[in-house]
Coordinates of C-alpha atoms in Angstrom, one line a residue:
M906 CA 54.5 77.4 156.1
P907 CA 51.4 79.6 156.5
T908 CA 51.2 81.1 160.0
P909 CA 48.3 82.6 161.9
A910 CA 47.8 86.3 162.2
R911 CA 48.1 87.3 165.8
A912 CA 44.7 89.2 165.8
E913 CA 42.8 86.3 164.4
T914 CA 41.7 82.8 165.6
A915 CA 44.3 80.1 165.2
T916 CA 42.6 78.5 162.2
A917 CA 42.7 81.7 160.1
V918 CA 46.0 81.7 158.1
P919 CA 46.8 84.6 155.8
P920 CA 50.3 84.7 154.4
A921 CA 53.0 84.9 157.0
R922 CA 54.9 87.7 155.3
E923 CA 54.0 90.6 153.0
A924 CA 55.3 89.7 149.5
P925 CA 56.8 92.5 147.5
A926 CA 54.7 93.5 144.4
G927 CA 55.7 92.0 141.1
L928 CA 56.8 88.4 141.4
G929 CA 58.9 88.7 138.2
E930 CA 61.1 91.5 139.4
R931 CA 64.1 89.3 139.8
A932 CA 63.8 88.1 136.2
A933 CA 64.3 91.7 134.8
A934 CA 65.2 90.3 131.3
H935 CA 61.8 88.4 131.3
P936 CA 59.1 90.8 132.4
G937 CA 56.0 89.0 133.7
E938 CA 57.8 85.6 134.0
P939 CA 58.1 84.8 137.7
A940 CA 61.6 83.5 138.8
L941 CA 61.6 80.6 141.1
M942 CA 64.3 82.2 143.1
D943 CA 62.4 85.5 143.5
P944 CA 62.7 86.5 147.2
A945 CA 59.0 87.1 147.3
L946 CA 58.2 83.5 146.2
L947 CA 60.8 82.0 148.6
A948 CA 59.4 84.0 151.5
D949 CA 55.8 83.2 150.9
P950 CA 55.2 80.4 148.3
F951 CA 51.7 79.9 149.7
G952 CA 50.5 83.3 148.8
G953 CA 52.8 83.9 145.8
Y954 CA 52.0 80.8 143.9
G955 CA 48.3 81.3 144.9
R956 CA 48.4 84.6 143.1
L957 CA 49.9 83.0 140.0
R958 CA 47.2 80.3 140.1
E959 CA 44.5 83.0 139.9
Q960 CA 46.3 84.7 137.0
G961 CA 45.8 81.6 134.8
P962 CA 46.1 77.8 134.8
I963 CA 49.6 77.8 133.3
V964 CA 52.2 80.5 133.6
R965 CA 55.7 80.8 132.0
G966 CA 58.4 81.2 134.6
R967 CA 62.2 81.0 135.0
M968 CA 64.3 78.3 136.7
P969 CA 67.2 79.2 139.0
D970 CA 69.5 79.0 136.0
D971 CA 67.2 81.4 134.1
A972 CA 65.9 78.5 131.8
P973 CA 62.2 78.8 130.9
V974 CA 59.7 76.5 132.5
W975 CA 55.9 76.2 132.4
L976 CA 54.3 76.3 135.8
V977 CA 50.9 74.5 136.3
T978 CA 49.1 75.6 139.4
R979 CA 45.5 74.4 139.6
H980 CA 44.5 71.3 141.4
D981 CA 42.7 69.4 138.7
D982 CA 45.3 70.4 136.1
V983 CA 48.1 69.2 138.3
R984 CA 46.4 65.8 138.8
E985 CA 45.7 65.5 135.1
L986 CA 49.3 66.2 134.0
L987 CA 50.7 63.9 136.7
R988 CA 48.8 61.1 134.8
D989 CA 49.6 62.4 131.3
Q990 CA 52.2 60.1 129.7
R991 CA 53.0 62.7 127.0
F992 CA 55.3 64.1 129.6
V993 CA 58.5 62.3 130.8
N994 CA 61.0 62.8 133.6
S995 CA 64.1 62.5 131.6
L996 CA 65.0 64.8 128.7
T997 CA 66.7 61.9 127.0
A998 CA 63.3 60.2 126.7
V999 CA 62.0 63.0 124.4
P1000 CA 61.9 61.7 120.8
G1001 CA 64.5 63.3 118.6
W1002 CA 66.6 64.6 121.6
T1003 CA 70.3 64.4 120.6
G1004 CA 71.8 66.6 123.3
E1005 CA 73.6 65.5 126.4
D1006 CA 71.7 64.5 129.5
P1007 CA 71.8 67.6 131.7
R1008 CA 72.1 65.5 134.8
V1009 CA 75.5 64.3 133.5
A1010 CA 76.9 67.8 133.5
E1011 CA 75.5 68.3 137.0
L1012 CA 77.3 65.2 138.3
E1013 CA 80.5 66.2 136.6
R1014 CA 80.3 69.6 138.3
S1015 CA 79.8 67.8 141.6
G1016 CA 83.2 66.1 141.3
L1017 CA 81.7 62.7 142.2
P1018 CA 83.7 59.8 140.8
A1019 CA 82.7 59.0 137.2
E1020 CA 82.2 55.3 138.0
L1021 CA 79.3 56.3 140.3
H1022 CA 77.5 58.3 137.6
P1023 CA 75.5 55.4 136.1
L1024 CA 74.4 54.3 139.5
L1025 CA 73.1 57.8 140.4
L1026 CA 71.5 58.4 137.0
A1027 CA 69.5 55.2 137.3
A1028 CA 67.4 56.5 140.2
L1029 CA 63.7 55.6 140.1
P1030 CA 62.4 59.2 140.4
D1031 CA 64.2 60.2 137.2
S1032 CA 63.2 57.2 135.1
D1033 CA 60.3 56.7 132.7
P1034 CA 58.5 53.6 131.5
P1035 CA 59.3 50.9 130.7
V1036 CA 62.4 51.1 133.0
H1037 CA 60.3 53.0 135.7
T1038 CA 57.7 50.2 135.6
R1039 CA 60.2 47.4 136.0
L1040 CA 62.0 49.2 138.9
R1041 CA 58.9 50.3 140.7
R1042 CA 57.0 47.0 140.7
P1043 CA 59.3 45.0 143.1
L1044 CA 59.9 48.1 145.2
A1045 CA 56.1 48.6 145.6
R1046 CA 55.8 45.0 146.7
A1047 CA 58.6 45.6 149.3
F1048 CA 56.6 48.5 150.7
S1049 CA 53.8 46.2 151.7
A1050 CA 51.2 47.0 154.3
R1051 CA 52.4 44.0 156.4
R1052 CA 56.0 45.2 156.4
L1053 CA 55.0 48.8 157.3
Q1054 CA 52.7 47.5 160.1
A1055 CA 55.6 45.4 161.5
L1056 CA 57.8 48.5 161.4
R1057 CA 55.3 50.7 163.4
P1058 CA 56.3 49.4 166.9
R1059 CA 60.0 50.1 166.0
V1060 CA 59.2 53.6 164.9
G1061 CA 57.3 54.1 168.2
A1062 CA 60.3 52.8 170.2
L1063 CA 62.6 55.2 168.3
A1064 CA 60.3 58.1 169.1
E1065 CA 60.2 57.2 172.8
D1066 CA 64.0 57.0 173.0
L1067 CA 64.4 60.3 171.3
L1068 CA 61.8 61.9 173.5
D1069 CA 63.6 60.5 176.6
A1070 CA 66.8 62.3 175.5
L1071 CA 65.1 65.5 174.4
P1072 CA 65.5 67.4 177.8
G1073 CA 69.2 66.7 177.7
H1074 CA 69.5 68.7 174.5
A1075 CA 67.8 71.8 175.9
E1076 CA 69.8 75.0 176.2
A1077 CA 68.1 77.7 178.4
G1078 CA 65.0 75.6 178.2
V1079 CA 64.9 75.5 174.4
V1080 CA 65.5 72.5 172.1
D1081 CA 65.5 72.1 168.4
L1082 CA 63.0 69.5 167.3
V1083 CA 64.3 69.3 163.8
E1084 CA 67.9 68.3 164.9
H1085 CA 67.0 66.2 167.9
F1086 CA 63.7 64.6 167.0
A1087 CA 62.3 64.8 163.5
S1088 CA 65.6 64.1 161.6
P1089 CA 67.0 61.3 163.7
L1090 CA 63.5 59.6 163.9
S1091 CA 63.0 59.6 160.1
L1092 CA 66.6 58.4 159.4
G1093 CA 66.4 55.8 162.1
A1094 CA 63.1 54.5 160.7
L1095 CA 64.6 54.3 157.2
C1096 CA 67.6 52.4 158.4
E1097 CA 65.2 49.9 160.2
L1098 CA 63.3 49.5 157.0
V1099 CA 66.4 48.9 154.8
G1100 CA 68.1 46.7 157.3
V1101 CA 71.1 48.9 158.2
P1102 CA 72.8 47.6 161.4
P1103 CA 73.4 50.2 164.2
A1104 CA 77.1 50.3 163.5
G1105 CA 76.5 51.4 159.9
R1106 CA 74.0 54.2 160.6
P1107 CA 76.4 57.0 161.4
L1108 CA 77.5 56.9 157.8
W1109 CA 73.9 57.3 156.7
H1110 CA 73.6 60.4 158.9
T1111 CA 76.8 61.8 157.5
W1112 CA 75.8 61.3 153.9
S1113 CA 72.2 62.7 154.4
A1114 CA 73.7 65.8 156.1
D1115 CA 76.2 66.3 153.3
L1116 CA 73.4 65.9 150.7
A1117 CA 71.1 68.3 152.5
A1118 CA 73.8 70.9 152.9
G1119 CA 75.1 70.4 149.3
H1120 CA 78.7 70.1 150.3
P1121 CA 80.5 68.8 147.1
E1122 CA 83.8 68.2 148.9
R1123 CA 82.2 66.1 151.7
L1124 CA 80.0 64.3 149.2
R1125 CA 83.0 63.2 147.2
V1126 CA 84.1 61.3 150.3
S1127 CA 80.7 60.2 151.9
T1128 CA 79.0 59.1 148.6
P1129 CA 81.5 56.3 147.6
A1130 CA 81.6 55.2 151.3
L1131 CA 77.8 54.8 151.5
V1132 CA 77.7 53.1 148.1
G1133 CA 80.3 50.6 149.3
Q1134 CA 78.3 50.0 152.5
V1135 CA 75.0 49.4 150.6
R1136 CA 76.8 47.0 148.1
E1137 CA 78.1 45.1 151.2
L1138 CA 74.6 45.0 152.6
V1139 CA 73.2 43.6 149.4
G1140 CA 75.9 40.9 149.3
R1141 CA 75.2 40.0 153.0
R1142 CA 71.5 39.7 152.4
R1143 CA 72.1 37.4 149.5
A1144 CA 74.1 35.1 151.8
E1145 CA 71.9 35.7 154.9
P1146 CA 68.3 36.4 153.9
A1147 CA 66.3 38.7 156.2
D1148 CA 62.9 40.3 156.3
D1149 CA 64.0 43.8 155.5
L1150 CA 63.7 45.9 152.3
I1151 CA 66.9 44.7 150.7
G1152 CA 66.1 41.1 151.5
A1153 CA 62.7 41.6 149.9
L1154 CA 64.1 43.1 146.8
L1155 CA 66.5 40.2 146.4
R1156 CA 63.9 37.5 146.7
P1157 CA 62.9 35.7 143.5
G1158 CA 59.2 35.8 144.0
P1159 CA 56.9 38.8 145.0
A1160 CA 58.7 40.7 147.8
D1161 CA 56.1 40.0 150.5
G1162 CA 55.0 36.5 149.9
G1163 CA 52.2 35.2 147.7
V1164 CA 52.7 34.0 144.2
P1165 CA 56.0 34.7 142.5
A1166 CA 56.3 37.5 140.0
D1167 CA 55.4 35.3 137.0
G1168 CA 52.4 33.9 138.8
G1169 CA 53.2 30.2 138.4
G1170 CA 55.9 29.2 140.9
R1171 CA 58.8 29.6 138.5
T1172 CA 61.8 31.9 138.7
T1173 CA 61.9 32.7 135.0
G1174 CA 65.2 34.0 133.7
A1175 CA 66.8 34.2 137.1
D1176 CA 70.6 33.7 137.5
E1177 CA 72.1 31.6 140.2
A1178 CA 71.8 34.5 142.7
G1179 CA 68.0 34.6 142.1
R1180 CA 68.0 37.8 140.0
V1181 CA 66.5 38.5 136.6
G1182 CA 68.3 40.8 134.1
P1183 CA 67.2 44.1 132.6
D1184 CA 64.3 42.5 130.5
G1185 CA 62.6 40.9 133.5
D1186 CA 60.9 42.1 136.7
R1187 CA 63.8 41.3 139.0
L1188 CA 66.6 43.7 139.9
T1189 CA 70.3 43.6 139.5
D1190 CA 72.5 44.4 142.6
E1191 CA 73.4 47.8 141.2
E1192 CA 69.7 48.6 140.6
I1193 CA 69.0 47.7 144.2
V1194 CA 71.9 50.0 145.4
S1195 CA 70.5 52.8 143.3
L1196 CA 67.0 52.4 144.7
V1197 CA 68.2 52.3 148.3
L1198 CA 70.3 55.5 147.7
A1199 CA 67.3 57.3 146.3
L1200 CA 65.3 56.5 149.5
V1201 CA 67.5 58.9 151.5
P1202 CA 66.4 62.2 150.0
A1203 CA 62.9 60.8 149.1
G1204 CA 62.1 58.8 152.2
Y1205 CA 64.2 60.5 154.9
G1206 CA 64.4 64.2 154.1
T1207 CA 60.8 64.7 153.1
T1208 CA 59.4 62.8 156.1
A1209 CA 61.6 64.6 158.6
H1210 CA 60.4 67.9 157.2
L1211 CA 56.8 66.7 157.3
I1212 CA 57.2 66.0 161.0
G1213 CA 58.9 69.3 161.6
N1214 CA 56.3 71.3 159.6
G1215 CA 53.5 69.4 161.2
A1216 CA 54.7 70.0 164.7
A1217 CA 55.1 73.8 164.0
A1218 CA 51.5 73.9 162.5
L1219 CA 50.0 72.1 165.6
L1220 CA 51.9 74.3 168.0
S1221 CA 50.6 77.5 166.3
H1222 CA 47.0 76.2 166.2
P1223 CA 46.0 75.3 169.7
G1224 CA 42.4 74.7 168.8
E1225 CA 43.3 72.1 166.3
R1226 CA 45.7 70.5 168.7
A1227 CA 42.9 70.3 171.3
R1228 CA 40.8 68.4 168.9
L1229 CA 43.5 65.7 168.7
D1230 CA 43.8 65.6 172.5
A1231 CA 40.0 65.1 172.7
D1232 CA 39.8 62.5 169.9
P1233 CA 43.0 60.6 169.1
A1234 CA 41.1 58.7 166.4
L1235 CA 41.3 61.9 164.4
W1236 CA 45.1 61.4 163.8
P1237 CA 45.0 59.7 160.3
R1238 CA 42.8 62.5 158.9
A1239 CA 44.9 65.1 160.7
V1240 CA 48.1 63.9 159.0
E1241 CA 46.3 64.0 155.6
E1242 CA 45.4 67.7 156.3
L1243 CA 49.0 68.5 157.4
V1244 CA 50.3 67.1 154.2
R1245 CA 48.0 69.4 152.3
W1246 CA 48.5 72.5 154.5
C1247 CA 52.2 72.3 155.2
G1248 CA 53.7 69.5 153.2
P1249 CA 57.5 69.8 152.6
V1250 CA 57.4 69.3 148.8
H1251 CA 56.0 72.3 146.8
M1252 CA 56.6 71.2 143.2
T1253 CA 57.6 68.3 141.1
G1254 CA 60.8 67.9 139.3
L1255 CA 61.1 68.9 135.7
R1256 CA 58.8 67.1 133.2
Y1257 CA 59.3 67.3 129.5
A1258 CA 56.8 67.3 126.7
T1259 CA 57.4 64.4 124.2
E1260 CA 55.4 66.1 121.5
D1261 CA 53.9 69.5 120.6
L1262 CA 50.7 69.8 122.5
T1263 CA 48.1 72.3 123.7
F1264 CA 47.1 72.4 127.3
R1265 CA 44.5 75.0 128.6
D1266 CA 45.0 77.0 125.5
T1267 CA 48.7 77.2 125.9
R1268 CA 51.0 75.7 123.3
I1269 CA 53.8 73.6 124.7
R1270 CA 56.5 72.5 122.3
R1271 CA 58.3 69.1 122.3
G1272 CA 61.2 69.2 124.8
E1273 CA 59.9 72.1 126.8
A1274 CA 60.0 71.8 130.6
V1275 CA 57.0 71.8 132.9
R1276 CA 56.8 71.9 136.7
L1277 CA 53.6 71.1 138.6
V1278 CA 53.2 73.4 141.6
L1279 CA 51.8 71.2 144.3
V1280 CA 51.5 73.9 147.0
A1281 CA 49.3 76.0 144.7
A1282 CA 47.2 72.9 143.8
D1283 CA 46.7 72.0 147.5
F1284 CA 45.5 75.6 148.3
D1285 CA 43.1 75.8 145.3
P1286 CA 39.7 77.1 146.4
R1287 CA 38.2 75.3 143.4
R1288 CA 38.9 72.0 145.3
Y1289 CA 39.0 73.0 149.0
P1290 CA 36.6 75.3 150.7
R1291 CA 38.6 77.9 152.7
P1292 CA 41.9 76.2 151.8
E1293 CA 44.0 78.7 153.9
R1294 CA 42.5 77.2 157.1
L1295 CA 44.1 74.3 158.8
D1296 CA 41.1 72.1 159.6
L1297 CA 41.9 68.6 161.0
T1298 CA 38.3 67.6 160.5
R1299 CA 38.2 68.5 156.9
E1300 CA 36.0 66.0 155.0
P1301 CA 37.4 64.4 151.8
V1302 CA 36.0 66.1 148.7
G1303 CA 36.0 62.9 146.7
P1304 CA 37.1 59.3 146.7
G1305 CA 40.7 58.4 147.4
E1306 CA 43.6 60.7 148.2
Q1307 CA 42.9 64.3 147.2
Q1308 CA 45.9 66.3 148.2
V1309 CA 48.8 66.0 145.8
G1310 CA 51.7 66.4 148.3
F1311 CA 52.7 62.8 147.6
G1312 CA 52.2 63.1 143.8
H1313 CA 49.6 61.2 141.8
G1314 CA 49.3 58.5 139.2
L1315 CA 52.4 56.8 137.8
H1316 CA 54.8 58.7 140.0
H1317 CA 52.8 58.7 143.3
C1318 CA 55.2 58.4 146.2
L1319 CA 55.8 54.7 147.1
G1320 CA 56.7 55.7 150.6
A1321 CA 53.5 57.7 151.3
A1322 CA 52.1 55.2 153.7
L1323 CA 55.4 55.0 155.6
A1324 CA 55.6 58.9 155.8
R1325 CA 52.0 59.0 157.1
Q1326 CA 52.8 56.4 159.7
E1327 CA 55.9 58.1 160.9
A1328 CA 54.3 61.5 161.1
E1329 CA 51.3 60.1 163.1
V1330 CA 53.5 58.1 165.5
A1331 CA 56.0 60.9 166.0
L1332 CA 53.6 63.8 166.5
A1333 CA 51.2 61.8 168.7
A1334 CA 54.1 60.7 170.9
L1335 CA 55.5 64.2 171.0
L1336 CA 52.3 65.9 172.2
R1337 CA 51.5 63.1 174.6
R1338 CA 54.9 63.2 176.3
H1339 CA 55.1 67.0 176.3
P1340 CA 51.6 68.4 176.6
G1341 CA 53.1 71.8 177.6
L1342 CA 55.2 72.0 174.4
S1343 CA 55.2 75.5 172.9
L1344 CA 57.1 77.4 170.2
A1345 CA 60.1 79.3 171.5
V1346 CA 59.7 82.0 168.8
A1347 CA 56.8 83.5 167.0
P1348 CA 55.6 81.4 164.0
E1349 CA 56.6 84.0 161.5
Q1350 CA 60.2 83.9 162.9
L1351 CA 60.7 80.2 162.1
E1352 CA 63.6 79.8 159.6
H1353 CA 63.4 77.7 156.5
A1354 CA 65.8 76.8 153.7
P1355 CA 65.7 79.3 150.8
V1356 CA 64.8 76.7 148.1
P1357 CA 62.0 76.9 145.6
D1358 CA 60.8 73.3 145.6
G1359 CA 59.7 72.9 149.2
W1360 CA 59.2 74.2 152.8
R1361 CA 61.9 72.9 155.1
L1362 CA 62.4 74.3 158.5
T1363 CA 66.1 74.6 159.3
R1364 CA 65.4 74.8 163.0
L1365 CA 62.3 74.3 165.2
P1366 CA 63.0 75.8 168.6
V1367 CA 60.5 74.8 171.3
R1368 CA 60.1 74.9 175.0
L1369 CA 59.2 71.5 176.4
G1370 CA 57.2 72.5 179.4
P1371 CA 55.9 70.0 182.0
R1372 CA 56.0 66.4 180.9
G1373 CA 52.9 64.3 180.5

């Protein structure tokens, strides 16, 4: 995350660390092609990808496995390609592709049981129309404004309970906000949304920790266990309907009331359990299990890191924090600016061209991979005046959502409203309860995971100070 220079005001944010010259040094066999695992880019993606953005609108780079990839960095271009249906998420959707799905090889290397592979490969983020459309529609209805509004008081209660316990976790006056606040709050909110009973939540914590740490041995145990629990939850909700996300996905009509999916009061094509098969708008049990599993990395991890990143940003910008103290009505706009300035997701997954095409004078061949660099787009001076500044009063530069931290178009994050809500509730409660809160280390000393696709603090050590 960008951090303030000590000699400047708290809203001026040059790169936190000096990046070594030559972003492509690590890819010695490919001069001029930046490697995503280049230490310079990992240390300062804000400045590093910013320099690539100013070199040109599209740059050829190298993936961690040395495979070539096109990097698109400018705001308007990123938004355009997020809408462009000539690109797909799955290589198997490219016309004429006859090779193996690369995700299968990845799952085989992980050692996960083969019977779980179809379930894990069916995840919504990896799918393309028409499958993506059919899976997304009922899930979008389940993420209704009414359901999220009803969840807000429970998120607030979770935040208050965690803040009550926070002093007990302090060692020598220092406590880690990622471990003891941001992560358990986000996971707890997800479990509330899905309908996971308290007794089942430790398994969710175990699996999410194993997933984040990338421990194959532990995932071979925790993944089948969690799949079994979710299957059991789906079966229980079919027998005992409830107003949670799984219950909403199982209902024959639109997930949040109103007219049924076919608009006429009929349950067309549904079986005796109220489900419609692959050609309808309704979901099978296994599709529901797959959707729920995908919520853990998409809906828990990213939101936890948004809360952690946002807390670090506010604690290193006392002037902006004072604005929130003076005007709490500023919080929704503040969260939008935090998503832009220190969002946890820095680039999309791989997208593949379905045909030969030219984009910004660059020829992209069918089957070639593209990644859209969200962090470069959200710091693009063509879109944002003085983008390096954290400005919680920043005025929108156009209608609708402008930052691309939640994606855009067909693959816009379904949980964006929930993530905003959690971040607002969590950060407002944190600063209200602990007005003397301060970082326990200098901003540039905060540790983050060395991954190319996001900014994720591994720890956020703070001193609580006097309670409000």
